[in-house]
Short mmCIF file of C-alpha atoms and ligand atoms in Angstrom, two decimals:
data_model
loop_
_atom_site.label_atom_id
_atom_site.label_comp_id
_atom_site.label_asym_id
_atom_site.label_seq_id
_atom_site.Cartn_x
_atom_site.Cartn_y
_atom_site.Cartn_z
CA MET A 276 -21.61 6.26 -18.70
CA HIS A 277 -17.91 5.22 -18.81
CA ILE A 278 -16.51 2.62 -21.49
CA ILE A 279 -12.93 1.58 -20.43
CA ASP A 280 -12.20 -0.84 -23.43
CA ARG A 281 -8.57 -1.01 -24.12
CA THR A 282 -5.82 -2.37 -22.08
CA TYR A 283 -2.04 -1.02 -22.47
CA ILE A 284 0.82 -3.16 -23.27
CA ASP A 285 4.26 -2.15 -24.79
CA GLY A 286 3.38 1.27 -24.91
CA LYS A 287 -0.23 1.47 -26.52
CA PHE A 288 -3.71 1.36 -25.77
CA ILE A 289 -4.97 -1.88 -27.54
CA GLU A 290 -7.95 -3.77 -27.64
CA PRO A 291 -7.72 -6.62 -25.11
CA HIS A 292 -7.83 -10.08 -26.01
CA GLY A 293 -10.36 -10.82 -23.06
CA ASP A 294 -13.90 -9.96 -23.85
CA GLU A 295 -15.82 -10.11 -20.04
CA TRP A 296 -17.06 -7.03 -19.62
CA ALA A 297 -17.00 -5.89 -15.67
CA PRO A 298 -19.74 -3.06 -14.40
CA LEU A 299 -18.41 0.29 -12.89
CA PHE A 300 -20.75 1.91 -10.09
CA ASN A 301 -20.77 4.82 -8.11
CA PRO A 302 -20.97 3.73 -4.39
CA ALA A 303 -22.68 7.02 -3.24
CA THR A 304 -25.82 6.10 -6.00
CA GLU A 305 -25.27 2.66 -6.81
CA GLU A 306 -25.67 3.56 -10.07
CA GLN A 307 -23.85 2.39 -12.66
CA ILE A 308 -21.59 4.35 -14.15
CA GLY A 309 -19.30 2.32 -16.87
CA SER A 310 -18.04 -0.50 -18.02
CA VAL A 311 -14.34 -1.73 -18.50
CA ARG A 312 -13.56 -4.60 -20.74
CA LEU A 313 -11.24 -6.98 -19.12
CA ALA A 314 -7.84 -8.04 -20.11
CA ASP A 315 -7.58 -12.43 -19.87
CA ALA A 316 -4.14 -14.84 -19.48
CA GLN A 317 -3.59 -14.29 -22.86
CA ASP A 318 -2.97 -10.37 -22.60
CA ALA A 319 -1.11 -11.13 -19.47
CA ASP A 320 1.37 -13.07 -21.87
CA ARG A 321 1.70 -10.44 -24.03
CA ALA A 322 2.14 -7.68 -21.31
CA VAL A 323 5.23 -10.20 -20.02
CA ALA A 324 6.54 -10.42 -23.37
CA ALA A 325 6.53 -6.62 -23.97
CA ALA A 326 8.21 -6.24 -20.27
CA LYS A 327 10.84 -8.55 -21.04
CA ARG A 328 11.94 -6.95 -24.09
CA ALA A 329 12.38 -4.09 -22.75
CA PHE A 330 14.36 -5.49 -19.57
CA SER A 331 17.25 -6.13 -21.51
CA THR A 332 18.07 -2.41 -22.33
CA PHE A 333 16.02 -0.70 -19.67
CA SER A 334 18.49 -3.08 -16.88
CA ASN A 335 21.47 -1.41 -18.00
CA THR A 336 20.54 2.16 -18.42
CA ALA A 337 22.21 4.44 -16.38
CA LYS A 338 20.77 6.15 -13.05
CA GLU A 339 20.75 9.90 -14.66
CA GLU A 340 18.60 8.66 -17.43
CA ARG A 341 16.42 6.91 -14.60
CA ILE A 342 15.87 9.97 -12.93
CA ASP A 343 14.86 11.68 -15.59
CA MET A 344 12.01 9.12 -16.04
CA LEU A 345 11.30 9.74 -12.79
CA ASN A 346 10.65 13.61 -12.92
CA ARG A 347 8.84 13.16 -16.08
CA LEU A 348 6.40 10.89 -14.65
CA HIS A 349 5.98 13.07 -11.56
CA ALA A 350 4.75 16.05 -13.83
CA ALA A 351 2.40 13.65 -15.69
CA VAL A 352 0.96 12.65 -12.66
CA LEU A 353 0.59 16.06 -11.36
CA ALA A 354 -0.95 17.77 -14.49
CA ARG A 355 -3.86 15.57 -14.01
CA THR A 356 -4.15 16.33 -9.80
CA ASP A 357 -7.98 17.14 -10.77
CA ASP A 358 -8.86 14.15 -13.02
CA LEU A 359 -7.74 11.63 -10.84
CA ALA A 360 -9.02 13.42 -7.54
CA CYS A 361 -12.50 13.40 -9.79
CA ALA A 362 -12.13 9.87 -11.04
CA MET A 363 -11.70 8.83 -6.98
CA ARG A 364 -14.80 10.83 -6.15
CA GLU A 365 -17.30 9.56 -8.40
CA GLU A 366 -15.86 6.00 -8.27
CA TYR A 367 -14.64 5.03 -5.23
CA GLY A 368 -16.40 7.58 -3.02
CA ALA A 369 -13.32 8.99 -1.21
CA PRO A 370 -14.09 12.11 1.14
CA SER A 371 -12.50 15.27 0.14
CA ASN A 372 -9.70 14.94 3.00
CA PHE A 373 -8.51 12.06 1.94
CA ILE A 374 -8.73 12.95 -2.08
CA GLY A 375 -6.65 16.47 -0.63
CA PHE A 376 -4.22 13.84 0.40
CA SER A 377 -4.27 11.49 -1.76
CA ALA A 378 -4.16 13.35 -5.58
CA PRO A 379 -1.34 15.41 -4.97
CA ARG A 380 0.80 12.86 -3.53
CA ALA A 381 0.37 10.11 -6.22
CA GLY A 382 2.60 12.15 -8.36
CA MET A 383 5.07 13.10 -5.74
CA VAL A 384 6.40 9.50 -5.03
CA PHE A 385 8.49 9.54 -8.24
CA LEU A 386 10.03 12.99 -6.99
CA GLU A 387 10.83 11.27 -3.66
CA MET A 388 12.23 8.27 -5.46
CA ALA A 389 14.43 10.12 -8.06
CA ARG A 390 16.03 11.44 -4.87
CA THR A 391 16.57 8.31 -3.05
CA LEU A 392 17.69 6.98 -6.59
CA LYS A 393 20.56 10.02 -6.78
CA ASP A 394 21.97 9.24 -3.39
CA TYR A 395 22.02 5.26 -3.91
CA GLU A 396 25.53 2.95 -4.71
CA PHE A 397 24.69 0.75 -6.77
CA ARG A 398 28.34 -0.80 -6.81
CA ARG A 399 30.12 -1.60 -3.65
CA ARG A 400 33.19 -3.36 -2.35
CA MET A 401 32.74 -5.92 0.45
CA GLY A 402 35.50 -8.04 1.70
CA SER A 403 37.24 -9.07 -1.29
CA ALA A 404 33.98 -8.67 -3.19
CA ASP A 405 32.54 -6.69 -5.92
CA VAL A 406 29.14 -6.33 -5.14
CA GLU A 407 26.63 -4.76 -7.86
CA MET A 408 22.80 -4.20 -6.93
CA ARG A 409 20.90 -5.25 -10.12
CA PRO A 410 17.52 -4.77 -10.84
CA SER A 411 15.77 -8.19 -9.69
CA GLY A 412 13.91 -8.54 -13.22
CA VAL A 413 10.67 -8.44 -14.76
CA ALA A 414 8.02 -7.97 -11.80
CA VAL A 415 4.22 -7.71 -11.48
CA ALA A 416 2.38 -4.92 -9.08
CA ILE A 417 -1.02 -6.37 -7.79
CA THR A 418 -3.30 -3.32 -6.69
CA PRO A 419 -6.52 -3.28 -4.38
CA TRP A 420 -9.43 -0.23 -5.11
CA ASN A 421 -8.56 1.13 -1.89
CA SER A 422 -6.17 3.65 -3.18
CA ASN A 423 -5.68 2.24 -6.57
CA TYR A 424 -3.81 5.24 -8.35
CA SER A 425 -1.32 5.62 -4.92
CA PHE A 426 -0.47 2.08 -5.00
CA ILE A 427 0.41 2.21 -8.87
CA CYS A 428 2.80 5.30 -8.64
CA GLY A 429 4.19 4.13 -5.61
CA LYS A 430 5.06 0.71 -6.46
CA LEU A 431 6.31 1.81 -10.45
CA SER A 432 8.39 4.63 -9.19
CA ALA A 433 10.77 1.86 -7.18
CA ALA A 434 10.68 -0.68 -10.44
CA ILE A 435 11.87 2.66 -12.38
CA ALA A 436 14.58 3.23 -10.11
CA ALA A 437 15.96 -0.04 -9.64
CA GLY A 438 15.85 -0.70 -13.48
CA ALA A 439 13.06 -3.22 -13.06
CA THR A 440 10.21 -3.61 -16.01
CA MET A 441 6.42 -4.30 -14.64
CA MET A 442 3.30 -5.19 -15.55
CA ILE A 443 0.12 -3.89 -13.13
CA LYS A 444 -2.56 -5.66 -12.43
CA PRO A 445 -5.12 -3.02 -10.57
CA SER A 446 -8.40 -4.27 -8.95
CA GLU A 447 -11.64 -4.37 -11.98
CA MET A 448 -13.33 -2.10 -9.32
CA SER A 449 -11.22 0.95 -10.00
CA ALA A 450 -10.97 1.20 -14.06
CA LEU A 451 -11.98 4.63 -13.93
CA GLN A 452 -8.69 5.46 -12.06
CA THR A 453 -6.16 3.06 -13.86
CA GLN A 454 -7.77 4.58 -17.08
CA VAL A 455 -6.68 8.32 -15.81
CA ILE A 456 -3.35 7.09 -14.16
CA THR A 457 -2.38 4.74 -17.21
CA GLU A 458 -3.12 8.20 -19.52
CA CYS A 459 -0.64 10.42 -17.13
CA LEU A 460 2.15 7.69 -17.06
CA HIS A 461 1.62 7.29 -20.80
CA ALA A 462 2.40 11.06 -20.99
CA ALA A 463 5.84 11.09 -19.69
CA GLY A 464 6.91 9.20 -22.77
CA LEU A 465 8.96 6.11 -21.46
CA PRO A 466 10.12 3.76 -23.90
CA SER A 467 7.57 0.70 -24.90
CA GLY A 468 6.79 -1.71 -22.22
CA ILE A 469 8.92 -0.56 -19.23
CA PHE A 470 5.40 -0.85 -17.66
CA ASN A 471 2.08 -2.50 -18.84
CA ILE A 472 -1.26 -2.41 -17.26
CA VAL A 473 -3.77 -4.96 -17.62
CA THR A 474 -6.78 -4.31 -15.33
CA GLY A 475 -8.40 -7.97 -15.05
CA TYR A 476 -9.79 -10.34 -12.81
CA GLY A 477 -7.30 -11.48 -10.07
CA ASN A 478 -7.99 -15.18 -10.49
CA VAL A 479 -7.55 -14.86 -14.10
CA VAL A 480 -4.97 -12.16 -15.08
CA GLY A 481 -3.41 -11.78 -11.59
CA ALA A 482 -2.68 -15.61 -11.44
CA ALA A 483 -1.45 -16.16 -14.80
CA LEU A 484 1.14 -13.13 -13.83
CA THR A 485 1.95 -14.62 -10.67
CA THR A 486 2.75 -17.80 -11.96
CA HIS A 487 4.34 -16.71 -14.96
CA ARG A 488 7.91 -18.38 -15.23
CA ASP A 489 9.04 -14.85 -16.93
CA VAL A 490 8.04 -13.00 -13.81
CA SER A 491 10.80 -12.87 -10.98
CA LYS A 492 9.31 -10.37 -8.67
CA ILE A 493 5.99 -9.89 -6.96
CA THR A 494 4.59 -6.75 -5.34
CA PHE A 495 1.27 -6.99 -4.15
CA THR A 496 -1.20 -5.01 -1.67
CA GLY A 497 -4.31 -6.28 -0.58
CA SER A 498 -6.07 -8.74 1.83
CA THR A 499 -3.71 -11.05 3.86
CA ALA A 500 -5.68 -14.14 2.72
CA THR A 501 -4.95 -13.13 -1.13
CA GLY A 502 -1.37 -12.39 -0.22
CA ARG A 503 -1.18 -15.91 1.06
CA ARG A 504 -2.40 -17.41 -1.51
CA ILE A 505 0.18 -15.41 -3.77
CA VAL A 506 2.94 -15.94 -1.70
CA GLN A 507 2.46 -20.04 -1.98
CA THR A 508 1.99 -20.14 -5.69
CA ALA A 509 5.16 -17.87 -6.00
CA ALA A 510 7.33 -20.36 -3.69
CA ALA A 511 6.89 -22.84 -6.77
CA THR A 512 9.35 -20.62 -8.97
CA MET A 513 11.29 -18.80 -6.05
CA LYS A 514 9.85 -15.06 -6.99
CA ARG A 515 10.98 -12.69 -4.59
CA VAL A 516 7.55 -11.12 -2.59
CA THR A 517 6.79 -7.75 -1.36
CA MET A 518 3.42 -8.09 0.76
CA GLU A 519 1.38 -4.74 1.95
CA LEU A 520 -1.51 -7.11 3.64
CA GLY A 521 -4.19 -5.97 6.19
CA GLY A 522 -4.12 -4.56 9.22
CA LYS A 523 -6.05 -4.13 12.63
CA CYS A 524 -3.92 -0.97 14.29
CA PRO A 525 -3.65 0.12 17.65
CA THR A 526 -3.98 3.70 18.74
CA VAL A 527 -2.97 3.95 22.22
CA ILE A 528 -3.98 7.01 24.45
CA LEU A 529 -1.57 7.57 27.79
CA ASP A 530 -3.21 8.40 30.70
CA ASP A 531 -1.29 12.13 29.89
CA ALA A 532 -2.53 12.62 26.98
CA ASP A 533 -4.73 16.00 26.40
CA LEU A 534 -7.87 14.66 25.25
CA GLU A 535 -9.15 17.85 24.07
CA VAL A 536 -6.44 17.72 21.17
CA VAL A 537 -6.11 14.10 21.00
CA ILE A 538 -9.90 12.63 20.67
CA PRO A 539 -10.31 14.29 17.03
CA GLN A 540 -7.00 13.10 15.88
CA VAL A 541 -7.91 9.32 17.79
CA LEU A 542 -11.39 9.86 15.34
CA ALA A 543 -9.42 10.77 12.37
CA ALA A 544 -6.58 7.71 12.20
CA GLY A 545 -9.83 5.43 13.05
CA PHE A 546 -12.12 6.71 10.30
CA ARG A 547 -9.57 7.90 7.58
CA ASN A 548 -10.47 6.85 4.08
CA SER A 549 -14.12 6.21 5.37
CA GLY A 550 -12.33 3.06 7.56
CA GLN A 551 -11.28 1.31 4.18
CA ALA A 552 -7.73 1.94 4.68
CA CYS A 553 -5.33 -1.22 5.75
CA ILE A 554 -3.50 1.48 8.59
CA ALA A 555 -6.73 2.44 10.18
CA GLY A 556 -6.16 3.03 13.62
CA THR A 557 -9.19 0.74 14.42
CA ARG A 558 -8.34 -0.43 18.32
CA ILE A 559 -8.23 2.81 20.73
CA LEU A 560 -6.20 1.59 23.93
CA ALA A 561 -7.62 3.82 26.59
CA PRO A 562 -6.71 3.69 29.92
CA GLU A 563 -9.15 2.46 32.76
CA SER A 564 -8.96 5.39 35.19
CA ARG A 565 -10.05 7.68 32.17
CA LEU A 566 -12.17 5.46 30.50
CA ASN A 567 -15.25 7.51 31.33
CA GLU A 568 -13.94 10.88 30.01
CA ILE A 569 -12.79 9.38 26.79
CA GLU A 570 -16.11 7.68 26.41
CA GLU A 571 -18.34 10.94 26.99
CA ARG A 572 -15.79 12.89 24.54
CA LEU A 573 -15.52 10.24 21.51
CA SER A 574 -19.35 10.10 21.69
CA HIS A 575 -19.48 13.68 21.38
CA THR A 576 -16.83 14.43 19.12
CA VAL A 577 -17.68 11.59 16.77
CA LYS A 578 -20.60 13.97 15.49
CA GLU A 579 -18.04 15.91 13.80
CA PHE A 580 -17.53 13.26 11.21
CA ARG A 581 -20.49 13.03 9.21
CA ALA A 582 -20.94 10.45 6.78
CA GLY A 583 -22.30 11.54 3.20
CA TYR A 584 -21.90 12.76 -0.43
CA PRO A 585 -17.74 12.90 -0.98
CA ALA A 586 -18.79 15.62 -2.97
CA ASP A 587 -19.73 17.76 0.31
CA ASP A 588 -16.38 19.38 1.84
CA GLN A 589 -17.94 18.72 5.27
CA VAL A 590 -18.35 15.01 4.97
CA GLN A 591 -15.60 12.72 6.27
CA VAL A 592 -16.91 9.63 6.02
CA GLY A 593 -17.77 8.84 2.47
CA PRO A 594 -19.37 5.33 1.19
CA MET A 595 -18.31 1.66 1.33
CA VAL A 596 -16.76 0.69 -2.03
CA SER A 597 -19.73 -1.94 -2.99
CA GLN A 598 -22.88 -3.72 -1.67
CA LYS A 599 -20.55 -6.76 -0.47
CA GLN A 600 -18.37 -4.21 1.51
CA TRP A 601 -21.63 -2.60 2.94
CA ASP A 602 -23.10 -5.91 4.02
CA ARG A 603 -19.56 -7.14 5.23
CA VAL A 604 -19.26 -3.68 7.51
CA GLN A 605 -23.06 -3.91 8.43
CA SER A 606 -22.69 -7.73 9.85
CA TYR A 607 -19.64 -7.03 11.67
CA ILE A 608 -21.69 -4.39 13.74
CA ARG A 609 -24.07 -7.12 14.15
CA LEU A 610 -21.75 -9.38 15.23
CA GLY A 611 -19.61 -6.36 17.81
CA GLN A 612 -23.40 -6.48 19.55
CA GLU A 613 -23.66 -10.40 19.86
CA GLU A 614 -20.33 -10.67 21.17
CA GLY A 615 -21.29 -8.14 23.97
CA ALA A 616 -19.86 -5.11 23.37
CA ARG A 617 -21.76 -1.64 23.33
CA LEU A 618 -22.54 0.76 20.97
CA LEU A 619 -21.40 4.20 21.83
CA ALA A 620 -22.08 5.56 18.49
CA GLY A 621 -23.48 4.58 15.15
CA GLY A 622 -24.99 1.05 14.45
CA GLU A 623 -26.80 -1.16 11.90
CA GLY A 624 -28.17 0.23 9.04
CA ARG A 625 -27.65 3.95 6.82
CA PRO A 626 -27.02 7.43 8.68
CA GLU A 627 -29.88 9.33 8.97
CA GLY A 628 -30.82 10.98 5.70
CA LEU A 629 -29.52 8.94 3.37
CA HIS A 630 -31.66 6.26 1.63
CA ARG A 631 -29.49 5.08 -0.90
CA GLY A 632 -25.83 4.74 -1.36
CA TRP A 633 -23.48 2.30 0.47
CA PHE A 634 -22.95 4.72 3.42
CA VAL A 635 -22.28 3.24 7.26
CA LYS A 636 -22.67 4.98 10.22
CA PRO A 637 -19.54 6.33 11.85
CA THR A 638 -19.64 3.21 14.79
CA ILE A 639 -17.89 2.90 18.31
CA PHE A 640 -17.75 -0.01 20.43
CA THR A 641 -16.98 0.17 24.24
CA GLY A 642 -16.50 -2.55 26.25
CA VAL A 643 -14.84 -4.52 23.85
CA ARG A 644 -12.45 -7.35 24.77
CA ASN A 645 -9.51 -7.91 22.35
CA ASP A 646 -10.12 -11.49 22.05
CA MET A 647 -13.87 -10.37 20.65
CA ARG A 648 -13.61 -10.94 16.77
CA ILE A 649 -14.32 -7.39 16.28
CA ALA A 650 -11.01 -6.43 17.85
CA ARG A 651 -9.19 -9.14 15.92
CA GLU A 652 -10.33 -8.92 12.25
CA GLU A 653 -9.96 -6.11 9.52
CA ILE A 654 -13.82 -4.84 9.18
CA PHE A 655 -12.05 -2.19 6.81
CA GLY A 656 -15.41 -0.04 7.30
CA PRO A 657 -15.80 3.03 9.66
CA VAL A 658 -16.00 0.77 12.78
CA LEU A 659 -14.11 1.13 16.20
CA SER A 660 -13.17 -0.50 19.15
CA LEU A 661 -12.80 1.05 22.50
CA ILE A 662 -10.61 -1.37 24.84
CA PRO A 663 -9.33 -0.41 27.98
CA TYR A 664 -6.27 -1.11 29.52
CA ARG A 665 -5.03 -1.06 33.38
CA ASP A 666 -1.14 0.12 32.70
CA GLU A 667 1.65 0.89 30.17
CA GLU A 668 2.28 -3.00 30.12
CA ASP A 669 -1.04 -3.73 29.83
CA ALA A 670 -1.49 -1.39 26.72
CA ILE A 671 1.41 -2.26 25.30
CA ALA A 672 0.41 -6.31 25.53
CA ILE A 673 -2.65 -5.41 24.12
CA ALA A 674 -1.25 -3.58 20.82
CA ASN A 675 0.43 -6.47 20.33
CA ASP A 676 -1.65 -9.00 21.15
CA SER A 677 -2.66 -9.61 17.19
CA ASP A 678 -1.86 -11.12 14.22
CA TYR A 679 -1.12 -7.91 12.44
CA GLY A 680 1.65 -5.34 12.51
CA LEU A 681 1.21 -3.14 10.15
CA GLN A 682 0.97 0.62 11.93
CA ALA A 683 0.00 2.05 15.88
CA HIS A 684 -0.49 5.30 17.41
CA VAL A 685 0.71 6.28 20.55
CA PHE A 686 -0.60 9.89 22.37
CA SER A 687 1.12 11.24 25.58
CA SER A 688 2.13 15.00 26.81
CA ASP A 689 5.37 13.26 27.24
CA VAL A 690 7.25 12.36 23.72
CA GLU A 691 10.28 10.17 25.51
CA ARG A 692 7.47 8.31 27.48
CA ALA A 693 5.66 7.82 24.49
CA LYS A 694 8.50 6.81 22.50
CA ARG A 695 9.39 4.41 25.23
CA VAL A 696 5.71 2.33 24.52
CA ALA A 697 6.57 3.17 20.49
CA ASN A 698 9.84 1.13 21.09
CA GLN A 699 7.80 -1.77 22.32
CA ILE A 700 5.50 -2.31 19.78
CA GLU A 701 5.24 -4.53 17.25
CA ALA A 702 4.36 -2.53 13.93
CA GLY A 703 5.98 -1.34 10.81
CA ARG A 704 5.47 2.43 11.30
CA VAL A 705 4.39 3.94 14.74
CA PHE A 706 3.13 7.41 14.72
CA ILE A 707 3.94 9.62 17.92
CA ASN A 708 1.05 12.40 18.52
CA ASP A 709 -0.10 12.53 15.01
CA ALA A 710 3.29 13.02 13.67
CA PRO A 711 3.37 13.60 10.02
CA HIS A 712 3.91 11.12 6.92
CA ASP A 713 7.53 10.86 5.84
CA PRO A 714 8.37 9.19 2.39
CA LEU A 715 11.58 8.33 3.24
CA ALA A 716 10.59 6.09 6.28
CA PRO A 717 9.68 2.49 5.37
CA PHE A 718 6.37 1.32 5.06
CA GLY A 719 5.07 -1.82 5.97
CA GLY A 720 4.26 -4.77 8.15
CA PHE A 721 5.12 -6.98 10.99
CA LYS A 722 3.46 -10.35 11.23
CA GLN A 723 0.77 -11.32 9.16
CA SER A 724 0.83 -7.46 7.79
CA GLY A 725 3.00 -8.38 5.37
CA ILE A 726 6.70 -8.95 4.17
CA GLY A 727 9.11 -6.00 2.94
CA ARG A 728 8.90 -2.27 2.93
CA GLU A 729 8.03 0.22 0.42
CA PHE A 730 9.06 3.36 0.15
CA GLY A 731 12.72 5.32 0.66
CA VAL A 732 16.27 2.93 -0.01
CA PHE A 733 14.04 -0.17 1.55
CA GLY A 734 11.16 0.04 -1.15
CA LEU A 735 14.15 0.55 -3.87
CA GLU A 736 16.01 -2.40 -2.59
CA ALA A 737 12.67 -4.80 -2.84
CA PHE A 738 13.50 -4.47 -6.40
CA LEU A 739 17.43 -5.21 -6.30
CA GLU A 740 19.51 -8.21 -6.11
CA PRO A 741 23.27 -8.28 -5.03
CA ARG A 742 25.54 -9.62 -7.35
CA ALA A 743 28.91 -10.26 -5.78
CA VAL A 744 31.72 -11.03 -8.00
CA LEU A 745 34.72 -12.67 -5.88
CA SER A 746 38.07 -12.83 -8.33
CA LEU A 747 41.66 -14.64 -7.96
CA ARG A 748 44.80 -13.68 -10.27
CA TYR A 749 47.10 -16.52 -11.28
CA LYS A 750 50.87 -15.51 -10.82
CA TYR A 751 53.95 -18.02 -11.20
CA CYS A 752 55.89 -18.00 -8.35
CA ALA A 753 59.43 -18.42 -10.17
CA ALA A 754 61.76 -17.78 -6.97
CA ARG A 755 60.61 -20.68 -5.63
CA GLY A 756 60.11 -22.75 -8.45
CA LEU A 757 56.78 -23.63 -8.57
CA ARG A 758 53.62 -23.37 -10.25
CA GLY A 759 51.26 -21.88 -7.92
CA ILE A 760 47.92 -19.73 -7.14
CA ILE A 761 47.97 -16.62 -4.93
CA PHE A 762 45.33 -14.90 -3.75
CA SER A 763 45.17 -11.05 -4.87
CA THR A 764 43.14 -8.28 -4.09
CA PRO A 765 42.57 -5.77 -6.49
CA ARG A 766 43.89 -2.84 -5.19
CA ARG A 767 42.18 -0.36 -7.23
CA PRO A 768 38.38 0.68 -6.44
CA CYS A 769 35.82 -1.37 -8.31
CA GLY A 770 35.16 0.28 -11.59
CA ARG A 771 32.20 2.67 -12.40
CA GLY A 772 29.91 0.88 -14.87
CA SER A 773 26.81 2.60 -16.84
CA ARG A 774 24.33 1.90 -13.79
CA GLU A 775 26.21 4.46 -11.27
P1 NAD B 634 -7.55 -8.19 -2.28
O1 NAD B 634 -6.69 -9.15 -1.84
O2 NAD B 634 -9.60 -8.63 -2.76
O3 NAD B 634 -7.40 -7.94 -3.72
C1 NAD B 634 -6.42 -7.28 -4.33
C2 NAD B 634 -5.98 -7.41 -5.63
O4 NAD B 634 -5.68 -8.77 -5.70
C3 NAD B 634 -7.09 -7.18 -6.92
O5 NAD B 634 -6.13 -6.40 -7.89
C4 NAD B 634 -7.20 -8.51 -6.88
O6 NAD B 634 -8.33 -8.63 -8.35
C5 NAD B 634 -6.46 -9.13 -6.40
N1 NAD B 634 -6.33 -10.86 -6.77
C6 NAD B 634 -7.08 -11.40 -5.97
N2 NAD B 634 -7.09 -12.60 -5.92
C7 NAD B 634 -6.01 -13.25 -6.85
C8 NAD B 634 -5.17 -14.21 -7.13
N3 NAD B 634 -5.78 -15.32 -7.12
N4 NAD B 634 -4.09 -13.85 -7.86
C9 NAD B 634 -3.89 -12.66 -8.14
N5 NAD B 634 -4.39 -11.77 -7.69
C10 NAD B 634 -5.31 -11.96 -7.02
O7 NAD B 634 -7.89 -7.31 -1.81
P2 NAD B 634 -9.25 -5.66 -1.74
O8 NAD B 634 -10.78 -6.33 -1.24
O9 NAD B 634 -8.64 -5.41 -3.28
O10 NAD B 634 -8.25 -4.67 -1.30
C11 NAD B 634 -8.82 -4.70 0.55
C12 NAD B 634 -7.37 -5.25 1.14
O11 NAD B 634 -6.36 -4.45 0.82
C13 NAD B 634 -7.96 -5.12 2.58
O12 NAD B 634 -7.42 -6.12 3.67
C14 NAD B 634 -6.40 -4.00 3.16
O13 NAD B 634 -6.23 -4.40 4.58
C15 NAD B 634 -5.58 -4.57 1.98
N6 NAD B 634 -4.64 -3.12 2.03
C16 NAD B 634 -3.44 -3.72 2.53
C17 NAD B 634 -2.73 -2.08 2.44
C18 NAD B 634 -1.33 -2.19 2.88
O14 NAD B 634 -0.36 -1.32 2.44
N7 NAD B 634 -1.07 -2.97 3.53
C19 NAD B 634 -2.98 -0.96 1.84
C20 NAD B 634 -4.18 -1.37 0.93
C21 NAD B 634 -5.14 -2.30 1.12
#
C-alpha cells in the first residue's frame, strides 16, 4: 500500500493541514493500492505565501541561472524515468506504447524550454519605448489525471523560464505519479518556494488557488466545463489564463490515401492513451467513394488494438482510470446505438477474457452523422465515429463543425493537397501523414478547446507581461528664451539588465 501523507511547500515535504484522505486504485485490478492525505485551503494559502516570497528574488534572476535550473530539472526527471513509468502503469493503467513516449519526454520539456529561453530577447525597442518582458507573477497550474507528470513538467518549465513562481495542484487521482515527480523536482535543488505542489480536491484547493488575490496567472489543463468555471472565477481579479481543454479531433482520410499504411495510423491516433486523450482522433472522416473499403480495413485492423493489462507490451488499450469513467464510456456506447449508429467493432461490456478492471472494448461506430452526440461530445475512451463525406469541401465543413478545435490529422498521398486542406481546418495543430510531434510548435486549441498556447516561445510568453517605458527629456531652449520641453529619443540602445 502506498501511503502519501506529505505535501510540498517552500522546498519541503510537510504534513498538510488538510486531514481528509482519498483512496488510490489500480484500474486494471480495481484494487485499492494506496491513500493520499489531501491539502486544504489553508495549505493552498501557505503555498501561495511561499511562492510570493520566492518571486521577488526569482523574478530578477539572470537568464543563465534559469537555464541552469532547467538543465538540472531535466537531469533529475530523466534519472527517474523508470519510476515514473511504473507509477503511471500502476495508478493509471497506461499501455506501454503511451508510457514509452510519455516517460522519457517528461524531462525533455525542460531541455527544450532551456533552448527557447537561450534565444529569447527579454528587452526590445518598440517605437520610442523600451519594452521589457516581465514575469507575470505568482502562477497556479492545475492538471488532470490523464498525463499527470507531463503536464506538471510542461507548465513548470515555462514558468521557470519566465521567472514566475508556481503552485501546482494535480488531480487527486494521480497522487502516486505526483509523489515521484515531486521527488524528482526536489532533487534538482532549486531555491525554496519557486514551485509548490499541493494535491487536493478541485473545489477545495483548486478553488482557493484560483480565487487568491496574490495569484496573477492560471494555467489549466482539464475539461472544458471546469475550464469555463475557472475563467469566470479568474475574471473577478483579471488573472491571466491559459486553458488547455477538451477535444473531438477529426482525422480526415483523403480519397488518394494509401489505406494499407494509413488505417493503422488512424486507429493509433484514435486509441491514443486508451482514448483518454484530449488529442485523440475520435472522428474519422472518410470519402463516400471509399467508405466500404475503409470500413473493411478498420474492422480488420482494429483486432490488432488489443485491450488488456498494461504490463503486456502487446496491449494497445489499457483500462479507464475509474469506475466513473468506465460507466461514462459505456453510456456513450449505448447512446451511439440509440442514435442509430452501427457498431463496426467493440460494443458494451468488457473485452473477452477480462472479468475485472475498468476495461472497454475498442469500439468503432459507422453510419455516424456529425450532429449525433457521439460525434459532438468528448467521450474520453476508445470509442471512434466513422463519418462519410462527399468531397474535400464537405470534409473540411464537417471537420470544422465542432465546438472544439484542438488537433486534427489529414492523410493523403499528395502532401500539397493535404496542406491545402490542413490550412482550412480550425485546430491548434494539424498533423499531415502522422508527422512526429515537434516540441517547438505551439500546442493549444481554437474555439472551446482552450485559450492560449503551450511550448516554445508561445508557451514562454504565456508567463510574461510586456512593460513599456516611454521616456521624455526636459531641455531649456535658451536660444529662443523660452522654457519648453522637447521630446527626445534616447540615441543609445536600451541597456542590458540582469534578466537578459
Ligand atoms: P477535470 O476538469 O475534471 O479536472 C481537471 C483538474 O481541475 C483536476 O485537478 C481537478 O481537481 C481540477 N478542478 C476541478 N474543479 C475545479 C475547480 N472548481 N476549481 C479549480 N480546479 C478544479 O478534468 P479531468 O477529468 O481530470 O481530465 C480530463 C479532461 O481534461 C478531458 O476533458 C480532457 O480533454 C482534458 N484534457 C485536455 C488536455 C489539453 O491539453 N487540451 C490534455 C489532457 C486532458
